[in-house]
Short mmCIF file of C-alpha atoms and ligand atoms in Angstrom, two decimals:
data_model
loop_
_atom_site.label_atom_id
_atom_site.label_comp_id
_atom_site.label_asym_id
_atom_site.label_seq_id
_atom_site.Cartn_x
_atom_site.Cartn_y
_atom_site.Cartn_z
CA MET A 116 2.01 18.70 10.00
CA ARG A 117 4.78 17.58 12.32
CA LEU A 118 6.07 14.04 12.34
CA TYR A 119 8.61 12.31 14.55
CA ASN A 120 10.96 9.44 13.90
CA LEU A 121 9.77 6.30 15.68
CA LYS A 122 13.40 5.29 16.26
CA ASN A 123 14.66 8.66 17.36
CA GLN A 124 12.07 10.90 18.99
CA ASN A 125 14.39 13.90 18.75
CA GLN A 126 14.12 13.94 14.96
CA GLN A 127 11.03 15.89 13.99
CA VAL A 128 10.18 16.92 10.44
CA SER A 129 7.48 18.67 8.44
CA PHE A 130 5.20 16.81 6.01
CA VAL A 131 7.25 18.07 3.05
CA GLN A 132 10.50 16.89 4.63
CA ALA A 133 8.98 13.50 5.46
CA VAL A 134 7.78 13.04 1.89
CA LYS A 135 11.16 14.02 0.46
CA GLN A 136 13.22 11.91 2.87
CA GLY A 137 11.01 8.83 3.06
CA LEU A 138 12.85 7.38 6.06
CA GLY A 139 14.34 9.06 9.11
CA LEU A 140 17.65 8.51 10.92
CA GLN A 141 18.49 4.87 11.76
CA GLN A 142 15.90 3.86 9.15
CA GLY A 143 13.12 5.08 11.47
CA LEU A 144 9.59 5.58 10.17
CA PHE A 145 7.93 8.96 10.43
CA PHE A 146 4.74 9.13 12.49
CA PRO A 147 2.43 12.12 13.07
CA LEU A 148 2.92 13.91 16.40
CA ASN A 149 -0.83 14.54 16.54
CA LEU A 150 -3.64 12.68 14.84
CA PRO A 151 -6.73 14.55 13.68
CA LYS A 152 -10.05 13.48 15.17
CA LEU A 153 -13.44 14.37 13.68
CA ASN A 154 -16.47 15.06 15.83
CA ASP A 155 -19.81 13.38 14.98
CA GLU A 156 -21.13 16.41 13.13
CA GLN A 157 -18.01 16.69 10.95
CA LEU A 158 -18.02 12.99 10.25
CA THR A 159 -21.64 13.00 9.11
CA LYS A 160 -20.96 16.01 6.89
CA TRP A 161 -17.79 14.56 5.38
CA LEU A 162 -19.45 11.24 4.61
CA GLN A 163 -21.93 13.18 2.47
CA TYR A 164 -19.20 14.83 0.38
CA ASP A 165 -18.12 13.39 -2.96
CA PHE A 166 -14.87 11.39 -3.04
CA ILE A 167 -12.63 14.22 -4.26
CA THR A 168 -13.97 16.85 -1.84
CA ARG A 169 -13.84 14.49 1.14
CA SER A 170 -10.35 13.23 0.26
CA SER A 171 -9.08 16.81 -0.06
CA HIS A 172 -10.42 17.56 3.42
CA ILE A 173 -8.89 14.41 4.92
CA LEU A 174 -5.46 15.05 3.41
CA SER A 175 -5.56 18.75 4.17
CA THR A 176 -6.36 18.03 7.80
CA TYR A 177 -3.12 16.05 8.06
CA ILE A 178 -0.94 18.29 5.92
CA GLY A 179 -2.11 21.49 7.63
CA ASP A 180 -0.76 24.87 6.58
CA GLU A 181 2.16 23.47 4.56
CA MET A 182 -0.04 23.36 1.47
CA PRO A 183 -3.12 25.44 0.59
CA PHE A 184 -6.39 23.49 0.41
CA GLU A 185 -6.74 24.29 -3.31
CA GLN A 186 -3.34 22.80 -4.04
CA VAL A 187 -4.23 19.59 -2.15
CA THR A 188 -7.52 19.42 -4.08
CA GLU A 189 -5.65 19.78 -7.38
CA SER A 190 -3.35 16.88 -6.45
CA VAL A 191 -6.27 14.73 -5.33
CA LYS A 192 -8.20 15.41 -8.55
CA LYS A 193 -5.26 14.41 -10.71
CA ALA A 194 -4.31 11.39 -8.60
CA PHE A 195 -7.71 9.86 -7.91
CA ASN A 196 -9.11 10.03 -11.45
CA PHE A 197 -10.60 6.54 -11.41
CA PRO A 198 -13.44 4.96 -9.44
CA LEU A 199 -13.54 2.55 -6.53
CA VAL A 200 -16.41 0.13 -6.23
CA VAL A 201 -18.19 -1.51 -3.29
CA ARG A 202 -19.58 -4.71 -4.81
CA PRO A 203 -22.02 -6.76 -2.71
CA ILE A 204 -21.18 -10.49 -2.74
CA GLU A 205 -23.48 -11.86 -0.05
CA GLU A 206 -26.18 -10.43 2.14
CA ASN A 207 -23.66 -9.20 4.71
CA ILE A 208 -20.39 -9.09 2.75
CA ALA A 209 -19.10 -6.80 0.02
CA SER A 210 -15.83 -6.52 -1.86
CA LEU A 211 -14.11 -3.15 -1.85
CA GLU A 212 -12.58 -3.10 -5.34
CA LEU A 213 -9.54 -0.88 -5.35
CA TYR A 214 -8.14 -1.99 -8.69
CA HIS A 215 -9.83 0.24 -11.23
CA GLY A 216 -6.83 2.57 -11.66
CA PRO A 217 -4.27 2.62 -14.48
CA THR A 218 -2.10 -0.21 -13.12
CA LEU A 219 -5.00 -2.31 -11.82
CA ALA A 220 -4.05 -2.41 -8.12
CA PHE A 221 -4.78 -0.38 -4.98
CA LYS A 222 -1.26 1.03 -5.17
CA ASP A 223 -2.48 3.53 -7.77
CA PHE A 224 -4.04 5.63 -5.00
CA GLY A 225 -0.84 6.11 -3.00
CA GLY A 226 1.59 6.09 -5.92
CA ARG A 227 -0.28 8.72 -7.92
CA PHE A 228 -0.89 11.01 -4.95
CA MET A 229 2.75 10.82 -3.96
CA ALA A 230 3.79 11.69 -7.52
CA GLN A 231 1.57 14.78 -7.46
CA ILE A 232 2.93 15.93 -4.12
CA LEU A 233 6.54 15.38 -5.11
CA ALA A 234 6.01 17.18 -8.39
CA GLN A 235 4.77 20.18 -6.41
CA ILE A 236 7.39 20.26 -3.70
CA ALA A 237 10.44 19.22 -5.69
CA SER A 238 9.78 21.87 -8.39
CA ASN A 239 12.95 21.78 -10.48
CA GLU A 240 15.24 19.91 -8.12
CA PRO A 241 16.27 16.57 -9.62
CA ILE A 242 15.32 13.62 -7.41
CA THR A 243 15.76 9.86 -7.48
CA ILE A 244 13.02 7.59 -6.25
CA LEU A 245 14.23 4.25 -4.99
CA THR A 246 11.64 1.69 -4.12
CA ALA A 247 11.21 -2.04 -3.53
CA THR A 248 8.15 -3.82 -4.83
CA SER A 249 6.54 -7.17 -4.20
CA GLY A 250 4.68 -6.70 -7.49
CA ASP A 251 2.22 -3.83 -7.58
CA THR A 252 3.91 -0.77 -6.06
CA GLY A 253 6.44 -0.88 -8.90
CA ALA A 254 3.81 -0.47 -11.58
CA ALA A 255 1.88 2.27 -9.77
CA VAL A 256 5.01 4.29 -9.07
CA ALA A 257 6.53 3.73 -12.52
CA HIS A 258 3.40 4.86 -14.33
CA ALA A 259 2.84 7.81 -12.01
CA PHE A 260 6.37 9.16 -12.63
CA TYR A 261 6.99 7.97 -16.19
CA GLY A 262 8.41 10.66 -18.45
CA LEU A 263 8.65 13.33 -15.70
CA ASN A 264 11.64 15.60 -16.10
CA ASN A 265 14.05 15.57 -13.20
CA VAL A 266 12.75 12.36 -11.66
CA GLN A 267 14.66 9.10 -12.00
CA VAL A 268 12.90 6.01 -10.65
CA ILE A 269 14.72 2.85 -9.55
CA ILE A 270 12.57 -0.16 -8.76
CA LEU A 271 13.91 -3.33 -7.13
CA TYR A 272 11.85 -6.50 -7.31
CA PRO A 273 12.47 -10.17 -6.45
CA GLU A 274 13.48 -12.04 -9.59
CA ASN A 275 10.95 -14.71 -10.67
CA LYS A 276 8.77 -13.97 -7.65
CA ILE A 277 6.24 -11.68 -9.27
CA THR A 278 3.86 -12.67 -12.06
CA SER A 279 5.04 -12.07 -15.61
CA LEU A 280 2.13 -9.68 -16.19
CA GLN A 281 3.02 -7.67 -13.09
CA GLU A 282 6.58 -7.49 -14.44
CA LYS A 283 5.46 -6.45 -17.93
CA LEU A 284 3.47 -3.56 -16.50
CA PHE A 285 6.48 -1.68 -15.18
CA CYS A 286 9.60 -3.21 -16.73
CA THR A 287 8.72 -2.31 -20.30
CA LEU A 288 8.69 1.47 -19.91
CA GLY A 289 12.36 2.48 -20.05
CA GLU A 290 13.34 6.21 -20.17
CA ASN A 291 13.45 7.47 -16.57
CA ILE A 292 12.21 4.15 -15.14
CA HIS A 293 15.04 1.73 -14.22
CA THR A 294 14.00 -1.73 -13.03
CA ILE A 295 16.28 -4.26 -11.36
CA ALA A 296 15.43 -7.92 -10.76
CA ILE A 297 17.17 -8.87 -7.52
CA ASN A 298 18.23 -12.43 -6.97
CA GLY A 299 16.44 -12.78 -3.63
CA ASP A 300 13.03 -12.19 -2.04
CA PHE A 301 11.09 -9.01 -1.30
CA ASP A 302 12.65 -8.71 2.16
CA ASP A 303 16.09 -8.61 0.48
CA CYS A 304 14.89 -5.82 -1.83
CA GLN A 305 13.55 -3.90 1.12
CA THR A 306 16.84 -4.32 3.00
CA LEU A 307 18.77 -2.93 0.01
CA VAL A 308 16.54 0.14 -0.07
CA LYS A 309 17.14 0.70 3.64
CA GLN A 310 20.91 0.33 3.16
CA ALA A 311 20.80 2.95 0.44
CA PHE A 312 19.01 5.33 2.78
CA ASP A 313 21.68 4.76 5.39
CA ASP A 314 24.38 5.80 2.93
CA GLU A 315 24.60 9.56 3.40
CA GLU A 316 26.88 10.11 0.40
CA LEU A 317 24.64 8.18 -1.98
CA LYS A 318 21.58 9.94 -0.61
CA ARG A 319 23.16 13.32 -1.24
CA ILE A 320 24.49 12.55 -4.72
CA LEU A 321 21.24 11.09 -5.98
CA CYS A 322 18.78 13.14 -3.86
CA LEU A 323 17.14 9.89 -2.85
CA THR A 324 13.56 9.55 -1.75
CA SER A 325 11.44 6.44 -1.31
CA ALA A 326 8.05 5.56 -2.76
CA ASN A 327 7.38 2.55 -0.55
CA SER A 328 4.58 2.64 1.96
CA ILE A 329 7.25 3.91 4.33
CA ASN A 330 6.58 7.22 2.56
CA ILE A 331 3.90 8.98 4.57
CA SER A 332 2.21 10.56 1.52
CA ARG A 333 1.25 7.14 0.20
CA LEU A 334 -0.23 6.04 3.49
CA LEU A 335 -2.26 9.20 3.95
CA ALA A 336 -3.71 8.83 0.44
CA GLN A 337 -4.91 5.34 1.30
CA ILE A 338 -6.99 6.62 4.25
CA CYS A 339 -9.32 8.22 1.71
CA TYR A 340 -10.72 5.02 0.23
CA TYR A 341 -11.75 3.66 3.63
CA PHE A 342 -13.91 6.76 4.09
CA GLU A 343 -15.31 6.38 0.58
CA ALA A 344 -16.17 2.73 1.23
CA VAL A 345 -18.17 3.66 4.32
CA ALA A 346 -19.82 6.55 2.48
CA GLN A 347 -21.00 4.13 -0.22
CA LEU A 348 -22.59 1.76 2.31
CA PRO A 349 -26.22 2.21 3.36
CA VAL A 350 -26.35 3.77 6.86
CA GLU A 351 -27.72 0.62 8.54
CA LYS A 352 -24.69 -1.39 7.34
CA ARG A 353 -22.17 1.06 8.82
CA GLN A 354 -22.86 0.30 12.46
CA GLN A 355 -21.15 -3.08 12.92
CA LEU A 356 -18.57 -2.87 10.19
CA VAL A 357 -15.64 -5.30 9.99
CA ILE A 358 -12.92 -4.74 7.36
CA SER A 359 -10.51 -7.48 6.31
CA VAL A 360 -7.23 -6.31 4.78
CA PRO A 361 -4.92 -8.62 2.81
CA SER A 362 -1.58 -7.70 4.33
CA GLY A 363 2.09 -7.97 3.40
CA ASN A 364 4.00 -4.87 4.38
CA PHE A 365 0.99 -3.64 6.42
CA GLY A 366 0.72 -0.21 4.80
CA ASN A 367 -2.87 -0.77 3.76
CA LEU A 368 -3.92 -1.83 7.25
CA THR A 369 -2.04 1.12 8.77
CA ALA A 370 -4.06 3.50 6.59
CA GLY A 371 -7.31 1.84 7.64
CA LEU A 372 -6.38 2.20 11.30
CA PHE A 373 -5.56 5.88 10.74
CA ALA A 374 -9.09 6.25 9.33
CA LYS A 375 -10.54 4.60 12.43
CA ALA A 376 -8.43 6.85 14.66
CA MET A 377 -9.94 9.86 12.84
CA GLY A 378 -13.37 8.61 13.84
CA LEU A 379 -14.48 6.41 10.93
CA PRO A 380 -16.89 3.87 12.42
CA VAL A 381 -15.15 0.52 11.99
CA LYS A 382 -15.86 -2.02 14.69
CA ARG A 383 -12.89 -4.21 13.90
CA PHE A 384 -10.07 -4.66 11.39
CA ILE A 385 -8.69 -8.04 10.39
CA ALA A 386 -5.04 -8.46 9.40
CA ALA A 387 -5.27 -11.23 6.81
CA THR A 388 -2.04 -12.88 5.69
CA ASN A 389 -0.83 -15.88 3.76
CA VAL A 390 1.59 -18.30 5.44
CA ASN A 391 4.12 -15.49 5.80
CA ASP A 392 2.49 -14.94 9.16
CA THR A 393 4.93 -12.99 11.34
CA VAL A 394 2.15 -10.67 12.53
CA PRO A 395 -0.56 -13.28 13.24
CA ARG A 396 1.98 -15.33 15.22
CA TYR A 397 3.07 -12.20 17.06
CA LEU A 398 -0.54 -11.36 17.92
CA SER A 399 -1.29 -14.85 19.19
CA GLU A 400 2.02 -15.70 20.90
CA GLY A 401 3.49 -12.28 21.71
CA GLN A 402 6.84 -12.98 20.05
CA TRP A 403 8.23 -11.31 16.95
CA LEU A 404 9.87 -14.19 15.10
CA PRO A 405 10.11 -13.67 11.32
CA HIS A 406 10.70 -16.89 9.40
CA GLN A 407 12.27 -17.32 6.00
CA THR A 408 9.85 -15.88 3.40
CA ILE A 409 7.83 -18.53 1.55
CA ALA A 410 6.59 -18.07 -2.04
CA THR A 411 2.78 -18.25 -2.27
CA LEU A 412 -0.08 -17.62 -4.71
CA SER A 413 -0.62 -14.21 -3.09
CA ASN A 414 2.94 -13.20 -3.89
CA ALA A 415 2.59 -9.50 -3.08
CA MET A 416 2.07 -10.54 0.54
CA ASP A 417 5.20 -12.69 0.68
CA VAL A 418 6.78 -10.50 3.33
CA SER A 419 8.09 -11.77 6.63
CA GLN A 420 9.47 -8.50 8.02
CA PRO A 421 6.63 -6.05 7.46
CA ASN A 422 7.96 -2.53 7.41
CA ASN A 423 4.90 -0.71 8.66
CA TRP A 424 4.31 -2.73 11.80
CA PRO A 425 6.03 -0.20 14.11
CA ARG A 426 3.50 2.41 12.92
CA ILE A 427 0.62 0.13 13.89
CA GLU A 428 2.08 -0.40 17.35
CA ALA A 429 2.62 3.36 17.73
CA LEU A 430 -0.96 4.01 16.68
CA PHE A 431 -2.39 1.53 19.18
CA LEU A 432 -0.33 3.16 21.88
CA TYR A 433 -1.43 6.67 20.88
CA GLN A 434 -5.09 5.65 20.77
CA LYS A 435 -4.82 3.53 23.92
CA TRP A 436 -6.26 0.61 21.96
CA ALA A 437 -5.33 -2.94 22.99
CA LEU A 438 -3.57 -5.03 20.33
CA ASP A 439 -5.94 -7.92 21.03
CA GLU A 440 -8.71 -5.83 19.45
CA LEU A 441 -7.05 -6.45 16.09
CA GLY A 442 -8.40 -9.50 14.28
CA TYR A 443 -6.06 -11.74 12.34
CA GLY A 444 -5.92 -14.94 10.36
CA VAL A 445 -3.72 -16.98 8.05
CA VAL A 446 -4.67 -18.70 4.78
CA ASP A 447 -2.47 -21.19 2.94
CA ASP A 448 -2.41 -21.69 -0.83
CA LYS A 449 -4.71 -24.70 -0.83
CA MET A 450 -7.39 -22.77 1.02
CA THR A 451 -6.78 -19.67 -1.12
CA ALA A 452 -7.48 -21.67 -4.28
CA LYS A 453 -10.56 -23.28 -2.73
CA THR A 454 -11.83 -19.87 -1.68
CA MET A 455 -11.36 -18.48 -5.20
CA GLN A 456 -13.52 -21.36 -6.45
CA GLU A 457 -16.10 -20.71 -3.72
CA LEU A 458 -16.28 -17.04 -4.73
CA ALA A 459 -16.53 -17.98 -8.42
CA SER A 460 -19.51 -20.21 -7.58
CA LYS A 461 -21.17 -17.07 -6.16
CA GLY A 462 -20.46 -15.32 -9.45
CA TYR A 463 -17.41 -13.36 -8.25
CA ILE A 464 -13.97 -13.67 -9.81
CA SER A 465 -11.26 -12.89 -7.29
CA GLU A 466 -7.49 -13.16 -7.32
CA PRO A 467 -5.44 -14.70 -4.50
CA HIS A 468 -4.94 -11.56 -2.32
CA GLY A 469 -8.62 -10.65 -2.18
CA ALA A 470 -9.47 -14.32 -1.60
CA VAL A 471 -7.23 -14.46 1.49
CA ALA A 472 -9.05 -11.46 2.95
CA TYR A 473 -12.49 -12.86 2.10
CA ARG A 474 -11.72 -16.28 3.65
CA ILE A 475 -10.85 -14.89 7.07
CA LEU A 476 -13.69 -12.39 7.00
CA ARG A 477 -16.20 -15.11 6.08
CA ASP A 478 -14.91 -17.39 8.85
CA GLN A 479 -14.85 -14.73 11.58
CA LEU A 480 -17.86 -12.52 10.76
CA GLN A 481 -20.64 -12.63 13.36
CA ASP A 482 -24.35 -12.61 12.54
CA ASP A 483 -24.96 -8.98 13.46
CA GLU A 484 -21.89 -7.69 11.58
CA TYR A 485 -21.36 -6.40 8.05
CA GLY A 486 -18.07 -7.24 6.37
CA LEU A 487 -15.92 -5.62 3.69
CA PHE A 488 -12.88 -7.32 2.24
CA LEU A 489 -10.35 -5.41 0.20
CA SER A 490 -9.86 -6.58 -3.37
CA THR A 491 -6.44 -5.14 -3.99
CA ALA A 492 -5.67 -6.25 -7.56
CA HIS A 493 -7.49 -6.98 -10.79
CA PRO A 494 -7.85 -10.77 -11.25
CA ALA A 495 -6.19 -10.52 -14.69
CA LYS A 496 -2.95 -9.42 -13.04
CA PHE A 497 -2.81 -12.96 -11.67
CA LYS A 498 -4.17 -14.53 -14.85
CA GLN A 499 -1.99 -17.61 -14.72
CA SER A 500 -3.15 -18.78 -11.29
CA VAL A 501 -6.73 -17.53 -11.73
CA ASP A 502 -7.06 -19.37 -15.06
CA SER A 503 -5.70 -22.62 -13.74
CA ILE A 504 -7.62 -22.54 -10.43
CA LEU A 505 -10.93 -21.56 -12.03
CA ALA A 506 -10.38 -23.47 -15.27
CA LYS A 507 -11.14 -20.50 -17.47
CA SER A 508 -9.34 -17.97 -19.60
CA LEU A 509 -9.66 -14.43 -18.30
CA PRO A 510 -9.51 -11.71 -20.96
CA LEU A 511 -6.75 -9.16 -20.35
CA PRO A 512 -7.77 -5.53 -19.86
CA THR A 513 -6.36 -3.28 -22.62
CA ALA A 514 -3.63 -1.74 -20.44
CA LEU A 515 -2.25 -5.15 -19.66
CA ALA A 516 -2.72 -6.69 -23.13
CA LYS A 517 -0.72 -3.85 -24.69
CA ARG A 518 2.18 -4.20 -22.25
CA ALA A 519 2.24 -8.01 -22.39
CA LYS A 520 3.65 -7.87 -25.92
CA LEU A 521 6.59 -5.55 -25.12
CA PRO A 522 10.18 -6.60 -24.32
CA LEU A 523 11.49 -6.27 -20.74
CA PHE A 524 14.19 -3.66 -20.02
CA SER A 525 15.17 -4.97 -16.57
CA HIS A 526 18.70 -5.33 -15.23
CA GLN A 527 19.66 -8.15 -12.89
CA LEU A 528 21.68 -7.96 -9.70
CA PRO A 529 22.44 -10.18 -6.72
CA ALA A 530 21.15 -8.98 -3.32
CA ASP A 531 24.39 -7.11 -2.67
CA PHE A 532 24.44 -3.46 -1.65
CA VAL A 533 27.95 -2.75 -2.96
CA LEU A 534 26.88 -3.81 -6.45
CA LEU A 535 23.61 -1.92 -6.24
CA ARG A 536 25.49 1.24 -5.20
CA LYS A 537 27.82 0.91 -8.18
CA PHE A 538 24.86 0.42 -10.48
CA LEU A 539 23.07 3.48 -9.16
CA LEU A 540 26.10 5.73 -9.50
CA LYS A 541 26.64 4.54 -13.05
CA HIS A 542 23.09 4.57 -14.37
CA VAL A 543 21.47 7.47 -12.57
CA THR A 544 23.18 10.35 -14.22
CA ARG A 545 22.30 13.96 -13.58
C1 PLP B 56 -2.35 -7.07 -4.61
C2 PLP B 56 -1.80 -6.75 -3.26
N1 PLP B 56 -2.51 -7.10 -2.18
C3 PLP B 56 -2.03 -6.86 -0.93
C4 PLP B 56 -0.81 -6.25 -0.73
C5 PLP B 56 -0.33 -6.01 0.67
O1 PLP B 56 -0.44 -4.67 1.02
P1 PLP B 56 0.45 -4.06 2.18
O2 PLP B 56 1.87 -4.26 1.77
O3 PLP B 56 0.07 -2.62 2.25
O4 PLP B 56 0.11 -4.84 3.42
C6 PLP B 56 -0.05 -5.85 -1.82
C7 PLP B 56 1.24 -5.18 -1.62
O5 PLP B 56 2.16 -5.19 -2.38
C8 PLP B 56 -0.56 -6.09 -3.13
O6 PLP B 56 0.12 -5.71 -4.22
#
């Protein structure tokens, strides 16, 4: 697989290089030179495969001859060892539940696949994974790499801007997992990661790679669950399918659009955001004007400078799709809470991110369409807001209950690259 740097077309890398490097020169994202496209016969056949077989084919088609099919299958088997569920909510709407993995969020798919791939390609070379999280990536990556020899993981997260249960899931591990609460928002954390990748000396000393959705292996892994969702739907519901994606950094939506580009029949995608609405405003007014990030109930989507957007633009250009084919919508906290109550009255407990996606889907779905909204996290991860909005007390799943009792090991830093650099050189010893 060949990929090029969206900021510098002259830089081309292999899949393995892209996974190891994370970002290209000038902080450019890597994007495939060619996108695979399935014909109708292949698509029908693949939709009949089981999840593991189909996912191995999808990923192998991208990776090409850099990794034997059997090796990809091995990674997929180890990474995707938990189910995903399409749960019907109304006659023409279902929730795609992506939170049945070990850290109870959709990030388990990408984080665990990336860990498998890195373990294979890095062999005995020591590496350092540096990543920013708005809440859920941190846990998925930390658990996927916990205890691995030769891998140090540094996770930056915005102090007091993730839920305490999200924090407990990844900041109580210790050993090779170093967590830093940054005095700032997620965009500040993301900027620090980019600055680190621009620092050639630091990159060399620490052998830095990134686990954010800027890392292509995570994005490719996420394509697989869109195929599985369609495969689980009865054939008559696949024809007019609309998928609503709760979006922050836009990695999840990018993966869905890759699936569509491969030939998965999706009539329309909806980019659903909270009031951090840089993309919806861009789509309606044509101007890219990020505002100051605002804290919301759907905190993992509190992003005003979404990293993956250039990939979506590149994909639309490659496919010759028009940007106005992309649906969008914005939901504020008041409406998010109301929507969670509306879903509860239908017998479905949702957390704020899934509720944002449902709201816009419900409002925009036409009579002849079938809608899927992505439920990206387990409601218990947002227990505090779910309990108070729905006036109930959600039980904690075992994984979370165990962690909730442990002390936090996090460090604290201001959003200052010089201090972060010092910290990394001191704490990440080889
Ligand atoms: C629960 C949840 N929903 C939605 C999102 C947004 O996903 P993306 O950043 O891929 O747009 C995140 C990302 O952190 C998340 O954790």
